[in-house]
Amino acid sequence: MKVVITADELKKGIAELNRPLGFVPTMGFLHEGHLSLVRKARAENRTVAVSIFANPTQFAPDEDLENYPRDIDRDLELLSGAGTDLVWIPTVGVMYPENFQTWVEVEELTKVLEGSYRPTHFRGVTTVVAKLFNAVRPDRVYFGQKDAQQAAVVSQMVRDLSYPLEMVVCPIVREPDGLAMSSRNTYLSAPERQAALCLSSGLFKARDAFLGGERSAQKLRDIVRQEIENEPLAELQYVSCADPETLAELKNEVENCLISLAVFVGKTRLIDNIILGK
Ligand code: PAF
């Protein structure tokens, strides 16, 4: 496995890789969710590249960039074990040279859900992802359904800017008790880790109700809300029942929908989601 830092090293490294090339962008501190993307890329392509870059422009000043968990040695060991051919670990200076002033912005999809609470977040994501795609020139890219809105926004960017690549969205990987895997789970104390189960249990209750015939968007939202409100350590930021593609909030009966939520458990903000009816 080759590890590169500079743009020149990356260019040389990429030129040596056979096609098709699968690419998994990450911010590091890898878990099974990331590794499932790498394995899928491994299975579908001749070579696999991964980037590790905690992108400062997608964190607001009051968010947790400084404390974002990092463990590069462990990440490299895991990536090597999962069959990665090349890892790119750019510096902030490589990605954002002095006098940087160009942004990639998806206008509508970013106004709702996460975007309404984190107004500068997706501009940072799409800008860095566009730069990563330009440098790596992958044939297929792999994103997790855990960040459902990010997957929708990046898919929109890929279509709008005609990136010559295939976007693959992979299922959420959960702990055995249901908690969606996230690098941020590491911030949770033992009681908070237990309390955090209210996100997945709320979603699973909504799924069971849907499977039992419940079709009211409001009732599905209420089932999730109730589960969060029953947990004293959790504070609901939003719960949404939306069209999975447009992310528009649904009002009446639903045939298929994306239920998503953001919850503070202590100081840690967690997100999770489920697609129903597909
Ligand atoms: O999902 C992430 O880890 C990040 O948002 C990404 C796609 C690597 C861009 O920084």
mmCIF file of C-alpha atoms and ligand atoms in Angstrom:
data_model
loop_
_atom_site.group_PDB
_atom_site.id
_atom_site.type_symbol
_atom_site.label_atom_id
_atom_site.label_comp_id
_atom_site.label_asym_id
_atom_site.label_seq_id
_atom_site.Cartn_x
_atom_site.Cartn_y
_atom_site.Cartn_z
ATOM 1 C CA MET A 1 0.000 0.000 0.000
ATOM 2 C CA LYS A 2 1.418 3.347 -1.081
ATOM 3 C CA VAL A 3 0.957 6.409 1.176
ATOM 4 C CA VAL A 4 1.254 9.846 -0.470
ATOM 5 C CA ILE A 5 0.977 13.414 0.790
ATOM 6 C CA THR A 6 1.714 15.964 -1.950
ATOM 7 C CA ALA A 7 -0.175 16.561 -5.199
ATOM 8 C CA ASP A 8 2.850 15.391 -7.234
ATOM 9 C CA GLU A 9 3.179 12.161 -5.262
ATOM 10 C CA LEU A 10 -0.536 11.572 -5.733
ATOM 11 C CA LYS A 11 -0.330 12.163 -9.496
ATOM 12 C CA LYS A 12 2.478 9.613 -9.833
ATOM 13 C CA GLY A 13 0.736 7.119 -7.536
ATOM 14 C CA ILE A 14 -2.595 7.374 -9.395
ATOM 15 C CA ALA A 15 -0.894 6.960 -12.796
ATOM 16 C CA GLU A 16 0.457 3.581 -11.633
ATOM 17 C CA LEU A 17 -2.987 2.224 -10.644
ATOM 18 C CA ASN A 18 -4.922 -0.087 -12.958
ATOM 19 C CA ARG A 19 -8.462 0.872 -13.925
ATOM 20 C CA PRO A 20 -11.233 0.810 -12.902
ATOM 21 C CA LEU A 21 -10.200 2.702 -9.769
ATOM 22 C CA GLY A 22 -12.560 2.852 -6.769
ATOM 23 C CA PHE A 23 -12.200 5.788 -4.347
ATOM 24 C CA VAL A 24 -13.329 6.220 -0.730
ATOM 25 C CA PRO A 25 -12.956 9.737 0.730
ATOM 26 C CA THR A 26 -12.721 9.775 4.556
ATOM 27 C CA MET A 27 -11.822 12.056 7.446
ATOM 28 C CA GLY A 28 -9.935 9.236 9.198
ATOM 29 C CA PHE A 29 -10.477 7.520 12.575
ATOM 30 C CA LEU A 30 -11.854 4.641 10.567
ATOM 31 C CA HIS A 31 -14.457 2.125 11.701
ATOM 32 C CA GLU A 32 -16.336 -0.785 10.157
ATOM 33 C CA GLY A 33 -18.570 1.648 8.253
ATOM 34 C CA HIS A 34 -15.560 3.030 6.331
ATOM 35 C CA LEU A 35 -14.066 -0.441 5.882
ATOM 36 C CA SER A 36 -17.328 -1.715 4.369
ATOM 37 C CA LEU A 37 -16.938 1.004 1.703
ATOM 38 C CA VAL A 38 -13.310 -0.004 1.058
ATOM 39 C CA ARG A 39 -14.284 -3.683 0.764
ATOM 40 C CA LYS A 40 -17.100 -2.863 -1.663
ATOM 41 C CA ALA A 41 -14.665 -0.734 -3.718
ATOM 42 C CA ARG A 42 -12.172 -3.627 -3.605
ATOM 43 C CA ALA A 43 -14.800 -6.069 -4.899
ATOM 44 C CA GLU A 44 -15.945 -3.814 -7.758
ATOM 45 C CA ASN A 45 -12.656 -2.340 -9.054
ATOM 46 C CA ARG A 46 -9.125 -3.388 -9.955
ATOM 47 C CA THR A 47 -7.578 -0.867 -7.566
ATOM 48 C CA VAL A 48 -8.697 1.194 -4.550
ATOM 49 C CA ALA A 49 -7.607 4.634 -3.309
ATOM 50 C CA VAL A 50 -8.630 6.204 0.011
ATOM 51 C CA SER A 51 -8.127 9.789 1.224
ATOM 52 C CA ILE A 52 -7.797 10.814 4.859
ATOM 53 C CA PHE A 53 -8.422 14.527 5.408
ATOM 54 C CA ALA A 54 -10.286 16.189 8.282
ATOM 55 C CA ASN A 55 -11.655 18.968 6.088
ATOM 56 C CA PRO A 56 -11.691 22.269 8.040
ATOM 57 C CA THR A 57 -14.191 24.008 5.736
ATOM 58 C CA GLN A 58 -17.040 21.643 6.626
ATOM 59 C CA PHE A 59 -16.754 22.407 10.355
ATOM 60 C CA ALA A 60 -18.307 25.604 11.743
ATOM 61 C CA PRO A 61 -16.115 27.569 14.196
ATOM 62 C CA ASP A 62 -18.102 26.155 17.162
ATOM 63 C CA GLU A 63 -17.840 22.549 15.936
ATOM 64 C CA ASP A 64 -15.316 19.914 16.868
ATOM 65 C CA LEU A 65 -12.498 20.081 14.268
ATOM 66 C CA GLU A 66 -9.716 20.533 16.845
ATOM 67 C CA ASN A 67 -10.924 17.566 18.880
ATOM 68 C CA TYR A 68 -11.895 15.453 15.893
ATOM 69 C CA PRO A 69 -10.453 12.002 16.714
ATOM 70 C CA ARG A 70 -7.319 11.007 14.800
ATOM 71 C CA ASP A 71 -5.202 7.836 14.694
ATOM 72 C CA ILE A 72 -3.316 7.667 11.398
ATOM 73 C CA ASP A 73 -1.226 4.574 12.275
ATOM 74 C CA ARG A 74 -4.318 2.561 13.117
ATOM 75 C CA ASP A 75 -6.116 3.871 10.006
ATOM 76 C CA LEU A 76 -3.224 2.779 7.767
ATOM 77 C CA GLU A 77 -3.154 -0.665 9.328
ATOM 78 C CA LEU A 78 -6.907 -1.096 8.792
ATOM 79 C CA LEU A 79 -6.724 0.174 5.202
ATOM 80 C CA SER A 80 -3.851 -2.135 4.358
ATOM 81 C CA GLY A 81 -5.809 -5.079 5.811
ATOM 82 C CA ALA A 82 -8.842 -4.146 3.691
ATOM 83 C CA GLY A 83 -6.797 -4.232 0.468
ATOM 84 C CA THR A 84 -6.225 -0.519 -0.253
ATOM 85 C CA ASP A 85 -3.641 0.258 -2.946
ATOM 86 C CA LEU A 86 -3.070 3.950 -2.281
ATOM 87 C CA VAL A 87 -3.798 6.320 0.625
ATOM 88 C CA TRP A 88 -3.667 10.075 0.142
ATOM 89 C CA ILE A 89 -3.231 12.175 3.291
ATOM 90 C CA PRO A 90 -3.164 15.767 2.009
ATOM 91 C CA THR A 91 -2.246 18.652 4.294
ATOM 92 C CA VAL A 92 -4.538 21.673 4.721
ATOM 93 C CA GLY A 93 -2.009 23.646 2.609
ATOM 94 C CA VAL A 94 -2.305 21.147 -0.269
ATOM 95 C CA MET A 95 -6.110 21.325 -0.282
ATOM 96 C CA TYR A 96 -6.490 25.033 0.504
ATOM 97 C CA PRO A 97 -3.476 26.959 -0.780
ATOM 98 C CA GLU A 98 -3.082 30.611 0.177
ATOM 99 C CA ASN A 99 -5.681 32.914 -1.414
ATOM 100 C CA PHE A 100 -8.112 30.032 -1.957
ATOM 101 C CA GLN A 101 -11.446 31.553 -3.013
ATOM 102 C CA THR A 102 -13.448 29.124 -5.160
ATOM 103 C CA TRP A 103 -16.362 27.104 -3.793
ATOM 104 C CA VAL A 104 -18.652 24.400 -5.132
ATOM 105 C CA GLU A 105 -22.195 24.759 -3.849
ATOM 106 C CA VAL A 106 -25.333 22.669 -4.402
ATOM 107 C CA GLU A 107 -28.075 25.232 -3.895
ATOM 108 C CA GLU A 108 -31.417 23.652 -2.995
ATOM 109 C CA LEU A 109 -30.737 20.232 -1.445
ATOM 110 C CA THR A 110 -28.455 21.840 1.128
ATOM 111 C CA LYS A 111 -31.088 24.207 2.559
ATOM 112 C CA VAL A 112 -32.980 21.580 4.574
ATOM 113 C CA LEU A 113 -32.213 19.037 7.344
ATOM 114 C CA GLU A 114 -28.499 19.135 8.250
ATOM 115 C CA GLY A 115 -28.025 22.217 6.066
ATOM 116 C CA SER A 116 -30.533 24.259 8.053
ATOM 117 C CA TYR A 117 -28.600 23.647 11.285
ATOM 118 C CA ARG A 118 -25.107 23.646 9.687
ATOM 119 C CA PRO A 119 -25.404 26.344 6.996
ATOM 120 C CA THR A 120 -21.768 26.253 5.775
ATOM 121 C CA HIS A 121 -21.264 22.497 6.117
ATOM 122 C CA PHE A 122 -22.218 21.225 2.652
ATOM 123 C CA ARG A 123 -20.343 23.970 0.821
ATOM 124 C CA GLY A 124 -17.221 22.657 2.554
ATOM 125 C CA VAL A 125 -18.115 19.040 1.727
ATOM 126 C CA THR A 126 -18.839 19.603 -1.980
ATOM 127 C CA THR A 127 -15.778 21.821 -2.438
ATOM 128 C CA VAL A 128 -13.385 19.298 -0.902
ATOM 129 C CA VAL A 129 -15.064 16.311 -2.587
ATOM 130 C CA ALA A 130 -14.842 18.066 -5.982
ATOM 131 C CA LYS A 131 -11.138 18.726 -5.375
ATOM 132 C CA LEU A 132 -10.568 15.101 -4.305
ATOM 133 C CA PHE A 133 -12.406 13.806 -7.405
ATOM 134 C CA ASN A 134 -10.375 16.145 -9.666
ATOM 135 C CA ALA A 135 -7.089 14.935 -8.201
ATOM 136 C CA VAL A 136 -7.838 11.198 -7.919
ATOM 137 C CA ARG A 137 -10.001 10.882 -11.104
ATOM 138 C CA PRO A 138 -11.772 7.741 -9.835
ATOM 139 C CA ASP A 139 -14.098 5.559 -11.907
ATOM 140 C CA ARG A 140 -16.334 4.770 -8.920
ATOM 141 C CA VAL A 141 -16.750 6.558 -5.592
ATOM 142 C CA TYR A 142 -18.172 5.100 -2.386
ATOM 143 C CA PHE A 143 -20.239 6.978 0.215
ATOM 144 C CA GLY A 144 -22.218 5.757 3.231
ATOM 145 C CA GLN A 145 -25.997 6.033 3.596
ATOM 146 C CA LYS A 146 -25.349 7.097 7.218
ATOM 147 C CA ASP A 147 -24.820 10.652 5.893
ATOM 148 C CA ALA A 148 -27.952 10.449 3.743
ATOM 149 C CA GLN A 149 -28.071 14.136 2.839
ATOM 150 C CA GLN A 150 -24.354 14.191 2.010
ATOM 151 C CA ALA A 151 -24.900 11.250 -0.383
ATOM 152 C CA ALA A 152 -27.834 13.077 -2.035
ATOM 153 C CA VAL A 153 -25.891 16.357 -2.289
ATOM 154 C CA VAL A 154 -22.743 14.729 -3.732
ATOM 155 C CA SER A 155 -24.889 12.729 -6.222
ATOM 156 C CA GLN A 156 -26.470 16.010 -7.332
ATOM 157 C CA MET A 157 -23.016 17.598 -7.732
ATOM 158 C CA VAL A 158 -21.793 14.597 -9.761
ATOM 159 C CA ARG A 159 -24.790 14.964 -12.117
ATOM 160 C CA ASP A 160 -24.671 18.763 -12.350
ATOM 161 C CA LEU A 161 -20.917 18.970 -12.992
ATOM 162 C CA SER A 162 -20.877 15.873 -15.253
ATOM 163 C CA TYR A 163 -18.201 14.029 -13.297
ATOM 164 C CA PRO A 164 -17.339 10.918 -15.347
ATOM 165 C CA LEU A 165 -17.741 8.507 -12.457
ATOM 166 C CA GLU A 166 -20.280 6.212 -10.823
ATOM 167 C CA MET A 167 -21.541 7.114 -7.373
ATOM 168 C CA VAL A 168 -22.151 4.094 -5.088
ATOM 169 C CA VAL A 169 -24.074 4.581 -1.829
ATOM 170 C CA CYS A 170 -23.574 1.751 0.693
ATOM 171 C CA PRO A 171 -25.824 0.704 3.615
ATOM 172 C CA ILE A 172 -25.380 1.966 7.179
ATOM 173 C CA VAL A 173 -23.217 -0.312 9.330
ATOM 174 C CA ARG A 174 -24.549 -0.696 12.879
ATOM 175 C CA GLU A 175 -23.130 -1.996 16.152
ATOM 176 C CA PRO A 176 -24.798 -5.275 17.262
ATOM 177 C CA ASP A 177 -27.170 -3.261 19.509
ATOM 178 C CA GLY A 178 -28.261 -0.978 16.633
ATOM 179 C CA LEU A 179 -26.151 2.176 17.113
ATOM 180 C CA ALA A 180 -25.014 3.470 13.713
ATOM 181 C CA MET A 181 -21.210 3.469 13.503
ATOM 182 C CA SER A 182 -19.666 6.944 13.645
ATOM 183 C CA SER A 183 -16.266 8.353 14.564
ATOM 184 C CA ARG A 184 -18.168 10.616 16.977
ATOM 185 C CA ASN A 185 -19.409 7.639 19.048
ATOM 186 C CA THR A 186 -15.998 7.725 20.699
ATOM 187 C CA TYR A 187 -17.016 10.967 22.512
ATOM 188 C CA LEU A 188 -19.857 9.197 24.381
ATOM 189 C CA SER A 189 -19.526 8.268 28.068
ATOM 190 C CA ALA A 190 -20.875 4.830 29.079
ATOM 191 C CA PRO A 191 -24.337 6.163 30.080
ATOM 192 C CA GLU A 192 -24.453 8.323 26.934
ATOM 193 C CA ARG A 193 -23.513 5.329 24.759
ATOM 194 C CA GLN A 194 -26.533 3.497 26.237
ATOM 195 C CA ALA A 195 -28.787 6.551 25.791
ATOM 196 C CA ALA A 196 -27.662 6.903 22.143
ATOM 197 C CA LEU A 197 -29.582 3.727 21.328
ATOM 198 C CA CYS A 198 -32.751 5.855 21.274
ATOM 199 C CA LEU A 199 -31.883 7.011 17.731
ATOM 200 C CA SER A 200 -31.881 3.543 16.173
ATOM 201 C CA SER A 201 -34.694 2.236 18.381
ATOM 202 C CA GLY A 202 -36.889 5.203 17.333
ATOM 203 C CA LEU A 203 -36.143 4.494 13.670
ATOM 204 C CA PHE A 204 -36.780 0.761 14.092
ATOM 205 C CA LYS A 205 -40.122 1.493 15.793
ATOM 206 C CA ALA A 206 -41.102 3.728 12.868
ATOM 207 C CA ARG A 207 -40.051 0.971 10.441
ATOM 208 C CA ASP A 208 -42.163 -1.592 12.341
ATOM 209 C CA ALA A 209 -45.162 0.754 12.278
ATOM 210 C CA PHE A 210 -44.656 1.317 8.529
ATOM 211 C CA LEU A 211 -44.442 -2.440 7.940
ATOM 212 C CA GLY A 212 -47.649 -2.775 9.991
ATOM 213 C CA GLY A 213 -49.415 -0.363 7.607
ATOM 214 C CA GLU A 214 -48.821 3.090 9.139
ATOM 215 C CA ARG A 215 -48.496 5.601 6.268
ATOM 216 C CA SER A 216 -48.960 8.985 7.957
ATOM 217 C CA ALA A 217 -45.736 11.029 7.712
ATOM 218 C CA GLN A 218 -46.660 12.873 10.903
ATOM 219 C CA LYS A 219 -47.322 9.679 12.864
ATOM 220 C CA LEU A 220 -44.001 8.205 11.714
ATOM 221 C CA ARG A 221 -42.199 11.368 12.851
ATOM 222 C CA ASP A 222 -44.085 11.259 16.179
ATOM 223 C CA ILE A 223 -43.007 7.655 16.855
ATOM 224 C CA VAL A 224 -39.338 8.668 16.541
ATOM 225 C CA ARG A 225 -39.834 11.903 18.508
ATOM 226 C CA GLN A 226 -41.491 10.020 21.379
ATOM 227 C CA GLU A 227 -38.595 7.575 21.649
ATOM 228 C CA ILE A 228 -36.063 10.440 21.891
ATOM 229 C CA GLU A 229 -38.200 12.367 24.393
ATOM 230 C CA ASN A 230 -38.347 9.262 26.626
ATOM 231 C CA GLU A 231 -34.540 9.340 26.965
ATOM 232 C CA PRO A 232 -33.420 11.894 29.596
ATOM 233 C CA LEU A 233 -29.843 12.207 28.255
ATOM 234 C CA ALA A 234 -31.001 12.920 24.696
ATOM 235 C CA GLU A 235 -32.210 16.159 23.144
ATOM 236 C CA LEU A 236 -33.872 16.047 19.740
ATOM 237 C CA GLN A 237 -32.725 18.664 17.219
ATOM 238 C CA TYR A 238 -34.978 17.507 14.377
ATOM 239 C CA VAL A 239 -36.824 14.501 13.034
ATOM 240 C CA SER A 240 -37.806 14.475 9.391
ATOM 241 C CA CYS A 241 -39.893 12.280 7.126
ATOM 242 C CA ALA A 242 -38.915 13.380 3.638
ATOM 243 C CA ASP A 243 -38.804 12.348 0.001
ATOM 244 C CA PRO A 244 -35.536 10.334 -0.288
ATOM 245 C CA GLU A 245 -34.448 12.170 -3.456
ATOM 246 C CA THR A 246 -35.671 15.760 -3.145
ATOM 247 C CA LEU A 247 -35.470 15.727 0.686
ATOM 248 C CA ALA A 248 -38.729 17.716 0.695
ATOM 249 C CA GLU A 249 -40.678 17.177 3.920
ATOM 250 C CA LEU A 250 -43.713 14.910 3.392
ATOM 251 C CA LYS A 251 -47.090 15.984 4.762
ATOM 252 C CA ASN A 252 -49.694 13.298 4.167
ATOM 253 C CA GLU A 253 -49.546 9.607 3.317
ATOM 254 C CA VAL A 254 -46.131 8.246 2.339
ATOM 255 C CA GLU A 255 -45.261 5.442 -0.082
ATOM 256 C CA ASN A 256 -41.570 5.644 0.517
ATOM 257 C CA CYS A 257 -39.625 8.052 2.656
ATOM 258 C CA LEU A 258 -36.332 8.888 4.340
ATOM 259 C CA ILE A 259 -36.761 9.270 8.095
ATOM 260 C CA SER A 260 -33.764 11.098 9.512
ATOM 261 C CA LEU A 261 -32.905 12.773 12.783
ATOM 262 C CA ALA A 262 -30.232 14.659 14.677
ATOM 263 C CA VAL A 263 -29.949 14.305 18.445
ATOM 264 C CA PHE A 264 -27.620 15.698 21.074
ATOM 265 C CA VAL A 265 -26.586 13.020 23.547
ATOM 266 C CA GLY A 266 -24.774 15.063 26.149
ATOM 267 C CA LYS A 267 -22.578 17.364 24.033
ATOM 268 C CA THR A 268 -22.262 14.904 21.131
ATOM 269 C CA ARG A 269 -24.422 15.457 18.077
ATOM 270 C CA LEU A 270 -25.464 12.194 16.428
ATOM 271 C CA ILE A 271 -27.394 11.585 13.205
ATOM 272 C CA ASP A 272 -29.098 8.480 11.860
ATOM 273 C CA ASN A 273 -31.693 7.568 9.257
ATOM 274 C CA ILE A 274 -33.690 4.817 7.595
ATOM 275 C CA ILE A 275 -35.353 4.494 4.202
ATOM 276 C CA LEU A 276 -38.826 2.993 4.260
ATOM 277 C CA GLY A 277 -40.778 1.558 1.361
ATOM 278 C CA LYS A 278 -38.008 0.733 -1.120
HETATM 279 O O1 PAF B 1 -18.171 11.832 5.130
HETATM 280 C C1 PAF B 1 -17.044 12.295 5.351
HETATM 281 O O2 PAF B 1 -16.211 11.688 6.039
HETATM 282 C C2 PAF B 1 -16.673 13.656 4.778
HETATM 283 O O3 PAF B 1 -17.761 14.508 4.743
HETATM 284 C C3 PAF B 1 -15.995 13.573 3.394
HETATM 285 C C4 PAF B 1 -16.935 12.986 2.347
HETATM 286 C C5 PAF B 1 -14.740 12.722 3.482
HETATM 287 C C6 PAF B 1 -15.594 14.981 2.905
HETATM 288 O O4 PAF B 1 -14.715 15.588 3.794
#
